[in-house]
Coordinates of C-alpha atoms in Angstrom, one line a residue:
M216 CA 96.5 67.5 69.4
S217 CA 94.8 68.3 66.1
D218 CA 91.4 68.2 67.8
D219 CA 92.6 70.6 70.5
L220 CA 94.0 73.0 67.9
T221 CA 90.7 72.9 66.0
T222 CA 88.7 73.6 69.2
A223 CA 91.0 76.5 70.1
T224 CA 90.6 78.0 66.6
R225 CA 86.9 77.6 66.7
G226 CA 86.9 79.3 70.1
H227 CA 88.9 82.2 68.8
T228 CA 86.5 82.5 65.8
M229 CA 83.4 82.5 68.1
A230 CA 84.9 85.0 70.6
W231 CA 84.4 88.1 68.5
P232 CA 80.7 87.7 67.6
L233 CA 80.0 86.5 71.1
G234 CA 81.6 89.7 72.4
L235 CA 79.5 91.8 70.0
A236 CA 76.4 89.9 71.2
G237 CA 77.3 90.7 74.8
V238 CA 77.7 94.4 74.0
A239 CA 74.4 94.5 72.2
L240 CA 72.6 92.8 75.1
V241 CA 74.0 95.2 77.6
I242 CA 72.9 98.2 75.6
I243 CA 69.4 96.8 74.8
G244 CA 68.9 95.9 78.5
S245 CA 70.0 99.3 79.6
F246 CA 67.2 100.9 77.5
L247 CA 64.7 98.7 79.2
S248 CA 63.5 98.9 82.8
W249 CA 65.8 97.5 85.4
S250 CA 63.7 98.0 88.5
Y251 CA 60.0 97.8 89.4
D252 CA 60.5 100.5 92.1
G253 CA 61.1 103.9 90.6
G254 CA 62.1 105.4 93.9
I255 CA 65.6 103.8 94.2
L256 CA 68.9 104.2 92.4
G257 CA 67.8 107.3 90.6
D258 CA 64.7 105.7 89.0
L259 CA 65.6 102.8 86.7
S260 CA 62.0 101.8 86.0
I261 CA 61.3 103.7 82.8
N262 CA 61.6 101.9 79.4
F263 CA 63.6 103.6 76.7
Y264 CA 64.7 106.4 79.1
P265 CA 67.9 105.2 80.7
G266 CA 68.8 106.4 84.2
S267 CA 72.3 107.5 85.2
L268 CA 73.4 104.0 86.2
Q269 CA 72.1 102.6 83.0
I270 CA 74.0 105.3 81.1
L271 CA 77.2 104.2 82.8
A272 CA 76.5 100.6 81.7
I273 CA 76.0 101.8 78.1
I274 CA 79.3 103.7 78.3
M275 CA 81.1 100.5 79.4
A276 CA 79.4 98.5 76.7
L277 CA 80.5 101.1 74.1
L278 CA 84.1 100.9 75.5
G279 CA 83.9 97.2 75.0
L280 CA 82.7 97.7 71.4
V281 CA 85.7 99.9 70.7
L282 CA 88.1 97.3 72.0
L283 CA 86.4 94.6 69.9
L284 CA 86.8 96.8 66.8
V285 CA 90.5 97.2 67.7
E286 CA 90.9 93.5 68.2
K287 CA 89.2 92.6 64.9
G288 CA 87.6 95.3 62.9
P289 CA 88.2 98.6 61.2
L290 CA 90.3 100.0 64.1
R291 CA 92.8 97.1 64.1
K292 CA 95.1 98.5 61.5
P293 CA 95.7 102.0 63.1
L294 CA 95.5 100.9 66.7
G295 CA 95.8 97.1 66.9
Q296 CA 99.6 97.1 66.9
W297 CA 99.7 99.4 69.9
L298 CA 96.7 98.7 72.2
D299 CA 96.4 95.4 74.0
A300 CA 92.6 95.1 73.4
T301 CA 92.4 91.6 74.7
L302 CA 93.7 92.4 78.2
G303 CA 91.4 95.5 78.2
L304 CA 88.4 93.4 77.3
R305 CA 89.2 90.9 80.1
A306 CA 89.4 93.7 82.7
L307 CA 86.2 95.3 81.3
G308 CA 84.4 92.0 81.3
I309 CA 85.2 91.3 84.9
V310 CA 84.3 94.8 86.2
L311 CA 81.1 95.1 84.0
T312 CA 79.9 91.7 85.3
L313 CA 80.6 92.8 88.9
Y314 CA 78.7 96.1 88.2
M315 CA 75.6 94.3 87.0
V316 CA 75.7 91.8 89.9
L317 CA 75.9 94.7 92.3
V318 CA 73.0 96.4 90.5
L319 CA 70.9 93.3 91.1
I320 CA 71.9 93.1 94.7
A321 CA 71.2 96.8 95.2
I322 CA 67.7 96.5 93.8
S323 CA 67.1 93.5 95.9
V324 CA 68.2 95.1 99.1
E325 CA 66.5 98.5 98.5
S326 CA 63.2 97.0 97.3
D327 CA 63.0 93.7 99.3
G328 CA 63.8 91.0 96.8
L329 CA 64.9 90.0 93.3
I330 CA 61.3 89.9 92.3
N331 CA 61.5 93.7 91.8
V332 CA 64.3 93.3 89.2
N333 CA 62.7 93.9 85.7
P334 CA 63.8 92.0 82.6
G335 CA 66.2 94.7 81.4
G336 CA 68.5 94.1 84.4
Y337 CA 68.8 90.4 83.6
I338 CA 69.4 91.1 79.9
S339 CA 72.2 93.5 80.7
T340 CA 73.7 91.0 83.2
V341 CA 73.7 88.2 80.6
G342 CA 75.3 90.6 78.1
A343 CA 78.1 91.4 80.6
I344 CA 78.7 87.7 81.2
L345 CA 78.9 87.0 77.5
L346 CA 81.4 89.8 77.1
L347 CA 83.5 88.3 79.9
V348 CA 83.4 84.8 78.4
S349 CA 84.3 86.3 75.0
S350 CA 87.3 88.1 76.4
R351 CA 88.7 84.9 77.9
M352 CA 88.4 83.2 74.6
L353 CA 90.4 85.8 72.6
P354 CA 94.1 85.1 72.1
L355 CA 96.8 87.3 73.5
R356 CA 99.1 89.0 70.9
Q357 CA 102.6 90.4 70.9
L358 CA 102.3 94.2 70.6
R359 CA 104.6 97.2 70.4
D360 CA 105.3 99.0 73.7
L361 CA 102.8 101.9 73.7
S362 CA 104.9 103.8 76.3
Q363 CA 107.5 104.5 73.6
A364 CA 104.9 106.2 71.4
R365 CA 105.4 110.0 71.0
L366 CA 103.0 112.6 69.9
P367 CA 103.7 116.3 69.1
G368 CA 104.1 118.4 72.3
W369 CA 100.8 120.1 71.9
A370 CA 99.0 116.8 71.5
E371 CA 100.5 115.4 74.7
I372 CA 99.6 118.6 76.6
L373 CA 96.1 118.3 75.3
A374 CA 96.0 114.7 76.5
I375 CA 97.0 115.9 80.0
T376 CA 94.3 118.6 79.9
L377 CA 91.6 116.1 78.9
M378 CA 92.7 113.6 81.6
M379 CA 92.5 116.3 84.3
A380 CA 89.1 117.5 83.0
A381 CA 87.8 114.0 83.2
V382 CA 89.1 113.8 86.8
L383 CA 87.3 117.1 87.7
F384 CA 83.9 116.1 86.2
G385 CA 84.2 112.5 87.4
A386 CA 84.8 113.7 91.0
A387 CA 82.0 116.3 90.7
Y388 CA 79.5 113.6 89.5
A389 CA 80.5 111.0 92.1
L390 CA 80.3 113.4 95.0
G391 CA 76.9 114.6 93.7
L392 CA 75.4 111.2 94.2
T393 CA 73.5 111.1 97.5
D394 CA 72.4 107.4 97.3
A395 CA 75.1 105.2 98.7
W396 CA 74.5 102.3 96.3
A397 CA 74.7 104.7 93.4
F398 CA 78.0 106.0 94.7
V399 CA 79.4 102.4 95.0
L400 CA 78.3 101.6 91.4
C401 CA 79.9 104.8 90.2
L402 CA 83.1 103.8 91.8
V403 CA 82.9 100.4 90.0
F404 CA 82.4 102.3 86.7
I405 CA 85.5 104.5 87.4
T406 CA 87.4 101.3 88.3
A407 CA 86.4 99.8 85.0
V408 CA 87.7 102.7 83.0
I409 CA 90.9 102.9 84.9
A410 CA 91.5 99.2 84.7
V411 CA 91.0 99.2 80.9
L412 CA 93.3 102.1 80.5
F413 CA 96.0 100.3 82.5
R414 CA 95.6 97.0 80.7
I415 CA 95.7 98.4 77.2
G416 CA 98.8 100.4 78.0
V417 CA 97.4 103.9 77.9
M418 CA 98.2 104.7 81.5
R419 CA 101.8 103.7 81.0
W420 CA 102.0 106.0 78.0
F421 CA 100.4 108.8 80.1
G422 CA 103.0 108.2 82.8
H423 CA 105.8 108.9 80.3
V424 CA 103.9 112.0 79.0
A425 CA 103.5 113.2 82.6
Q426 CA 107.3 112.9 83.1
R427 CA 108.0 114.9 80.0
H428 CA 105.5 117.6 80.9
R429 CA 105.7 117.5 84.7
K430 CA 105.2 121.2 85.2
V431 CA 102.1 121.2 83.0
L432 CA 100.7 118.2 84.9
T433 CA 101.3 120.0 88.2
L434 CA 99.6 123.1 87.0
A435 CA 96.7 121.2 85.6
A436 CA 96.2 119.2 88.9
F437 CA 96.1 122.4 90.9
A438 CA 93.7 124.0 88.4
V439 CA 91.4 121.0 88.8
A440 CA 91.6 121.3 92.6
F441 CA 90.9 125.1 92.4
F442 CA 87.8 124.7 90.2
F443 CA 86.4 121.8 92.2
P444 CA 84.2 124.0 94.5
F445 CA 82.6 125.6 91.4
T446 CA 81.2 122.2 90.4
Q447 CA 79.5 121.6 93.7
K448 CA 76.6 124.0 93.3
G449 CA 77.1 125.4 96.8
S450 CA 76.9 122.0 98.5
D451 CA 78.2 122.4 102.0
A452 CA 78.1 118.6 102.6
N453 CA 80.5 117.8 99.8
M454 CA 82.7 120.8 100.5
S455 CA 82.9 119.8 104.2
I456 CA 84.2 116.3 103.1
A457 CA 86.6 118.0 100.7
T458 CA 88.1 120.2 103.5
Q459 CA 88.5 117.1 105.7
V460 CA 90.3 115.4 102.9
L461 CA 92.7 118.3 102.4
I462 CA 93.5 118.5 106.2
F463 CA 94.0 114.7 106.2
A464 CA 96.2 114.9 103.1
A465 CA 98.4 117.7 104.4
T466 CA 98.9 115.8 107.6
A467 CA 99.6 112.6 105.8
M468 CA 102.2 114.3 103.6
G469 CA 104.1 115.4 106.8
L470 CA 104.0 111.8 108.1
N471 CA 105.3 110.7 104.6
I472 CA 108.6 112.5 105.5
V473 CA 108.9 110.5 108.7
V474 CA 107.7 107.1 107.3
G475 CA 108.1 107.3 103.6
L476 CA 111.5 108.9 103.3
A477 CA 113.2 108.3 106.7
G478 CA 111.6 104.9 107.3
L479 CA 110.6 105.7 111.0
L480 CA 107.4 104.1 112.1
D481 CA 105.4 106.7 114.0
L482 CA 102.1 105.6 115.5
G483 CA 101.4 108.8 117.5
Y484 CA 101.6 111.3 114.7
V485 CA 98.1 112.7 115.3
A486 CA 99.4 114.3 118.5
F487 CA 101.3 116.9 116.4
L488 CA 98.1 117.7 114.6
G489 CA 96.4 118.0 117.9
S490 CA 99.0 120.3 119.4
G491 CA 98.6 122.8 116.5
A492 CA 94.8 122.7 116.9
Y493 CA 95.0 123.3 120.6
V494 CA 97.3 126.2 120.3
A495 CA 94.9 127.8 117.8
A496 CA 92.0 127.1 120.0
M497 CA 93.6 128.5 123.2
L498 CA 94.7 131.7 121.3
S499 CA 91.3 132.2 119.7
T500 CA 88.6 134.6 120.8
S501 CA 86.3 131.8 121.9
A502 CA 84.5 132.3 125.2
F503 CA 86.1 129.1 126.4
A504 CA 89.7 130.0 125.3
T505 CA 92.1 129.9 128.3
I506 CA 94.8 132.4 127.1
D507 CA 93.9 136.0 127.0
W508 CA 96.1 136.9 124.0
H509 CA 94.8 136.9 120.4
P510 CA 97.6 137.5 117.9
P511 CA 97.0 137.5 114.1
F512 CA 96.4 134.1 112.6
L513 CA 99.7 134.0 110.8
V514 CA 101.4 134.3 114.2
V515 CA 99.1 131.6 115.5
M516 CA 100.1 129.3 112.7
L517 CA 103.8 129.8 113.4
L518 CA 103.2 129.2 117.1
G519 CA 101.1 126.1 116.6
A520 CA 103.6 124.7 114.1
G521 CA 106.5 125.6 116.4
T522 CA 104.9 123.9 119.4
A523 CA 104.4 120.8 117.3
A524 CA 108.0 120.9 116.1
T525 CA 109.2 121.3 119.7
L526 CA 107.2 118.3 120.8
G527 CA 108.7 116.4 117.9
L528 CA 112.2 117.4 119.1
I529 CA 111.4 116.4 122.7
I530 CA 109.9 113.1 121.8
G531 CA 112.5 112.4 119.1
S532 CA 115.7 113.1 121.0
P533 CA 115.4 110.1 123.5
T534 CA 113.3 107.8 121.4
L535 CA 115.1 107.8 118.0
R536 CA 118.0 105.9 119.6
V537 CA 115.7 102.9 119.3
S538 CA 114.3 101.6 116.0
G539 CA 111.8 99.3 114.5
D540 CA 109.1 97.8 116.8
Y541 CA 110.5 99.6 119.8
L542 CA 110.2 103.0 118.1
A543 CA 106.6 102.2 117.1
I544 CA 105.7 101.3 120.7
V545 CA 107.3 104.5 122.1
T546 CA 105.5 106.8 119.5
L547 CA 102.2 105.0 120.2
G548 CA 102.7 105.8 123.9
F549 CA 103.5 109.4 123.1
G550 CA 100.2 109.7 121.2
E551 CA 98.3 108.4 124.2
I552 CA 100.3 110.6 126.6
F553 CA 99.3 113.7 124.6
R554 CA 95.6 112.7 124.6
L555 CA 95.6 112.0 128.4
T556 CA 97.5 115.2 129.0
M557 CA 94.8 117.2 127.2
F558 CA 92.2 115.5 129.5
N559 CA 94.1 116.6 132.6
L560 CA 94.9 120.2 131.8
D561 CA 91.5 121.2 133.2
G562 CA 92.3 123.4 136.1
T563 CA 91.8 120.6 138.6
N564 CA 94.4 117.9 137.8
G565 CA 96.7 120.5 136.2
P566 CA 96.8 124.1 134.9
L567 CA 93.7 125.4 133.1
L568 CA 94.7 125.2 129.4
T569 CA 92.4 122.8 127.6
N570 CA 89.2 122.5 129.7
G571 CA 89.9 118.8 130.0
P572 CA 87.4 116.4 128.3
N573 CA 85.1 119.3 127.4
G574 CA 87.7 120.8 125.1
I575 CA 87.4 124.3 123.6
P576 CA 84.1 124.8 121.7
G577 CA 82.8 127.9 120.1
I578 CA 86.0 128.7 118.2
P579 CA 85.0 131.7 115.9
E580 CA 85.4 131.8 112.2
L581 CA 88.8 132.5 110.9
E582 CA 89.4 136.1 109.8
I583 CA 92.4 137.3 107.8
G584 CA 92.3 141.1 107.4
S585 CA 88.7 141.9 106.4
F586 CA 88.0 138.5 104.9
N587 CA 85.7 136.3 107.1
F588 CA 85.8 132.7 106.3
G589 CA 82.4 132.1 107.6
D590 CA 80.7 134.4 105.1
T591 CA 79.1 133.3 101.9
H592 CA 80.7 134.8 98.7
T593 CA 79.3 134.7 95.2
V594 CA 81.8 134.2 92.3
A595 CA 80.6 134.0 88.7
G596 CA 77.1 133.5 90.0
I597 CA 78.1 130.5 92.1
E598 CA 77.7 130.7 95.9
L599 CA 80.8 129.6 97.9
G600 CA 80.1 128.9 101.6
R601 CA 82.4 128.7 104.6
F602 CA 83.7 125.3 103.7
S603 CA 84.7 126.5 100.2
N604 CA 86.6 129.4 101.9
Y605 CA 88.5 127.0 104.1
Y606 CA 89.0 124.7 101.1
F607 CA 90.9 127.4 99.2
L608 CA 93.1 128.1 102.3
L609 CA 93.8 124.4 102.8
L610 CA 94.7 124.1 99.1
L611 CA 97.3 126.8 99.6
L612 CA 98.6 124.9 102.7
L613 CA 98.7 121.6 100.8
G614 CA 100.7 123.3 98.0
F615 CA 103.2 124.6 100.5
V616 CA 103.5 121.1 102.2
I617 CA 104.0 119.4 98.8
L618 CA 106.7 122.0 97.9
V619 CA 108.5 121.4 101.1
F620 CA 108.3 117.6 100.6
S621 CA 109.5 117.7 97.0
R622 CA 112.4 120.0 97.7
L623 CA 113.5 117.9 100.6
N624 CA 113.1 114.7 98.7
D625 CA 115.3 116.0 95.9
S626 CA 118.0 117.3 98.2
R627 CA 121.0 115.8 100.0
I628 CA 118.8 115.6 103.1
G629 CA 116.3 113.5 101.2
R630 CA 118.9 111.2 99.9
G631 CA 120.2 110.8 103.4
W632 CA 116.8 109.9 104.7
V633 CA 116.4 107.3 101.9
A634 CA 119.8 105.8 102.8
I635 CA 118.8 105.5 106.5
R636 CA 115.6 103.8 105.5
E637 CA 117.4 101.3 103.3
D638 CA 120.2 100.4 105.7
E639 CA 120.9 102.6 108.7
K640 CA 124.3 100.9 109.5
A641 CA 125.5 101.3 106.0
A642 CA 124.4 104.9 105.9
E643 CA 126.2 105.7 109.1
A644 CA 129.4 103.9 107.8
M645 CA 129.3 106.2 104.8
G646 CA 129.3 109.3 107.0
V647 CA 125.6 110.1 107.1
N648 CA 124.5 111.9 110.3
V649 CA 121.9 109.3 111.1
F650 CA 120.7 110.7 114.4
G651 CA 120.6 114.3 113.2
L652 CA 118.6 113.4 110.1
K653 CA 116.2 111.4 112.1
I654 CA 115.5 114.3 114.4
L655 CA 115.1 116.6 111.5
A656 CA 112.5 114.2 109.9
F657 CA 110.5 114.2 113.1
V658 CA 110.7 118.0 113.5
V659 CA 109.8 118.9 109.9
G660 CA 107.0 116.3 109.9
A661 CA 105.6 117.7 113.2
F662 CA 105.9 121.3 112.0
L663 CA 103.8 120.6 108.9
A664 CA 101.2 118.7 111.0
G665 CA 101.0 121.6 113.4
L666 CA 100.2 124.0 110.5
A667 CA 97.3 121.8 109.4
G668 CA 96.1 121.7 113.0
T669 CA 95.8 125.4 113.4
I670 CA 93.4 125.6 110.4
K671 CA 91.5 122.5 111.5
A672 CA 90.6 124.1 114.8
H673 CA 88.8 127.0 113.1
Q674 CA 87.2 124.8 110.5
D675 CA 85.8 122.4 113.1
V676 CA 84.9 125.3 115.4
A677 CA 85.8 123.0 118.4
V678 CA 88.7 121.0 119.7
S679 CA 88.5 118.1 122.1
P680 CA 90.8 115.2 123.1
D681 CA 88.6 112.6 121.5
Q682 CA 89.5 114.0 118.0
F683 CA 93.1 112.8 118.4
I684 CA 92.9 109.1 119.2
F685 CA 95.2 106.3 118.0
L686 CA 92.8 105.3 115.2
E687 CA 93.5 108.6 113.5
S688 CA 97.2 107.9 113.5
A689 CA 96.6 104.4 112.1
F690 CA 94.5 105.9 109.3
L691 CA 97.2 108.4 108.5
L692 CA 99.8 105.6 108.3
A693 CA 97.4 103.5 106.2
A694 CA 97.0 106.3 103.7
I695 CA 100.7 106.3 103.1
V696 CA 100.9 102.5 102.8
L697 CA 97.8 102.4 100.5
G698 CA 98.9 105.2 98.3
G699 CA 102.6 104.6 98.0
M700 CA 105.3 105.4 100.5
G701 CA 107.6 108.3 99.6
T702 CA 105.4 109.6 96.8
I703 CA 103.3 112.7 96.5
A704 CA 100.5 111.5 94.2
G705 CA 100.2 108.2 96.1
V706 CA 99.7 109.8 99.5
L707 CA 97.2 112.3 98.1
L708 CA 95.2 109.4 96.5
G709 CA 95.4 107.2 99.7
A710 CA 94.3 110.1 101.9
T711 CA 91.4 110.8 99.5
I712 CA 90.2 107.2 99.5
L713 CA 90.5 106.7 103.3
K714 CA 88.7 110.0 104.1
L715 CA 86.1 110.1 101.3
L716 CA 84.8 106.5 101.4
P717 CA 83.8 106.4 105.1
E718 CA 81.9 109.6 104.6
K719 CA 80.0 108.4 101.5
L720 CA 79.4 104.9 102.7
R721 CA 77.8 105.5 106.0
F722 CA 75.2 102.8 105.4
F723 CA 78.2 100.4 105.9
S724 CA 78.8 102.0 109.3
E725 CA 79.0 98.7 111.1
Y726 CA 81.3 97.2 108.6
R727 CA 83.6 100.1 107.6
L728 CA 86.6 98.9 109.6
L729 CA 86.0 95.3 108.2
L730 CA 86.0 96.7 104.6
F731 CA 89.1 98.8 105.4
G732 CA 90.9 95.7 106.7
L733 CA 90.0 93.7 103.6
L734 CA 91.2 96.6 101.4
L735 CA 94.6 96.6 103.1
V736 CA 94.9 92.8 102.8
L737 CA 94.1 92.9 99.1
M738 CA 96.7 95.7 98.7
M739 CA 99.4 93.7 100.5
R740 CA 98.6 90.7 98.3
F741 CA 98.3 92.3 94.8
R742 CA 100.1 95.6 95.0
P743 CA 102.3 95.8 98.2
E744 CA 104.2 98.9 96.8
G745 CA 101.0 101.0 96.9
L746 CA 98.6 102.4 94.3
V747 CA 101.1 105.0 93.0
A748 CA 104.5 103.5 93.9
S749 CA 108.0 105.0 93.4
R750 CA 110.3 103.2 91.1
R751 CA 112.5 102.1 94.0
R752 CA 109.7 100.5 95.9
Q753 CA 108.4 98.8 92.7
L754 CA 111.8 97.1 92.3
E755 CA 112.0 96.2 96.0
F756 CA 108.7 94.3 95.8
H757 CA 109.2 92.8 92.4
E758 CA 112.9 92.0 92.2
E759 CA 112.2 89.0 89.9
D760 CA 110.4 91.2 87.3
E761 CA 113.1 91.7 84.7
E762 CA 110.7 93.6 82.3
L763 CA 109.9 96.1 85.1
A764 CA 113.6 96.7 85.7
V765 CA 114.2 97.3 82.0
A766 CA 111.2 99.7 81.8
I767 CA 112.3 101.7 84.8
E768 CA 115.9 101.9 83.5
S769 CA 114.5 103.2 80.2
E770 CA 112.5 105.8 82.1
L771 CA 115.5 107.0 84.0
V772 CA 117.5 107.3 80.7
E773 CA 114.7 109.3 79.2
E774 CA 114.6 111.6 82.2
A775 CA 118.3 112.1 82.0
K776 CA 118.0 113.3 78.4

């Protein structure tokens, strides 16, 4: 036992200098050439002139240096009792090693072999491995709960502002990367930063700060979203992706009412989005429109949303008397019935409304008053194209959808939906109008999806049945499960991930569904409650975690104050 204790002590003594050596090697290697081929990954072939990916490695190394100084150095006294530097170093070591391995793979794939990797790449990889080994040798310490730390109000608001600014510039930088491998490596870097912040306890503290300054956080989040187009330098490609993300997010938020709050599994939800889109297309001034009436767009939005809500009422009345798997099968059938109906309303098999499989192309740009959404506008010297115009409109729609969701969630209706989701029989025994609230969930969710569909038709300039297949409903449901059922931030995050990654990772086109499946499997294994889970669902999936229960109880007490 004495020998084991001596070995452990020696290991702890060696860990800190080993970590410093790892940090030094990562930085030194990043100032050297990583690749023989200067035409890949933003040119990593120049000595003493780091490329963008090398700069990211240097930032991660410097973050490791800070954590080492917190663990054993001049920063230990002011920060060591609060920050769990060891866990942060372990997370950073794993992700930094993964980063460097992916760099070597990327260089090998892009330039035909590891022979094109220059010494700098290997030196930085060895440094990352040393930092990982060092982090595993450091002992864990009992620390104070950082979430209980309080700063002056202005300092906490400043922290929120800095966090939102980092999100804005991080998103702008990541979307500005045109090389797919560079985008993947940037995601790994972002993952490293987030993982470290979680492991050292900063994100838990930020969660408490966000609860204390919820209105400031909401305002800051919408400010970030509003200024996002001004960071894209007029890029239509990136703004096109952003508009698709907002449409997807607004639709997913409507489905979140049905699935996340009421607990009703709907596999045909995309039909409501499609009904709104078809109403807008048929009432447009397109040469292929089938209805000779062109009301103002506000009226079109109400008609499209009303049509979707009516379909929700029609499908909900008979089918909501079943539940579970039977409800999923029925809604899946409804989604396919809608798509096939759009095929048959071609003037031959049924009335001429949708032009059948040809759909309704040539939908003109949206006009509200004298403002044409297809025109380019210049604001503060920055050109904003058609996609930026639609982006701002969709941002307003998303704000409205979030407002509806949050108000319903905090109302008696929302509590009734949650009761139904938890135990339908018990809710009915307590006097909850189960059937009426189920119908209401379907109608409200369909109404919000119909609103998004009317804008989608003009933004896409065409509508066809192939846009509203079952796979789209599956992705909407996956966004809710991935992000966190019943939450706002979770669904927005899930929608962004599932819509953004396929667009930026097109070189994985043959394997995108495989990667998507692996992502869901990993989520179900390591975080079944979702990326941003509600307190209730955290406790549902981690009933044995007494520390989590105590932490959530303290949060509730703090909110009550």
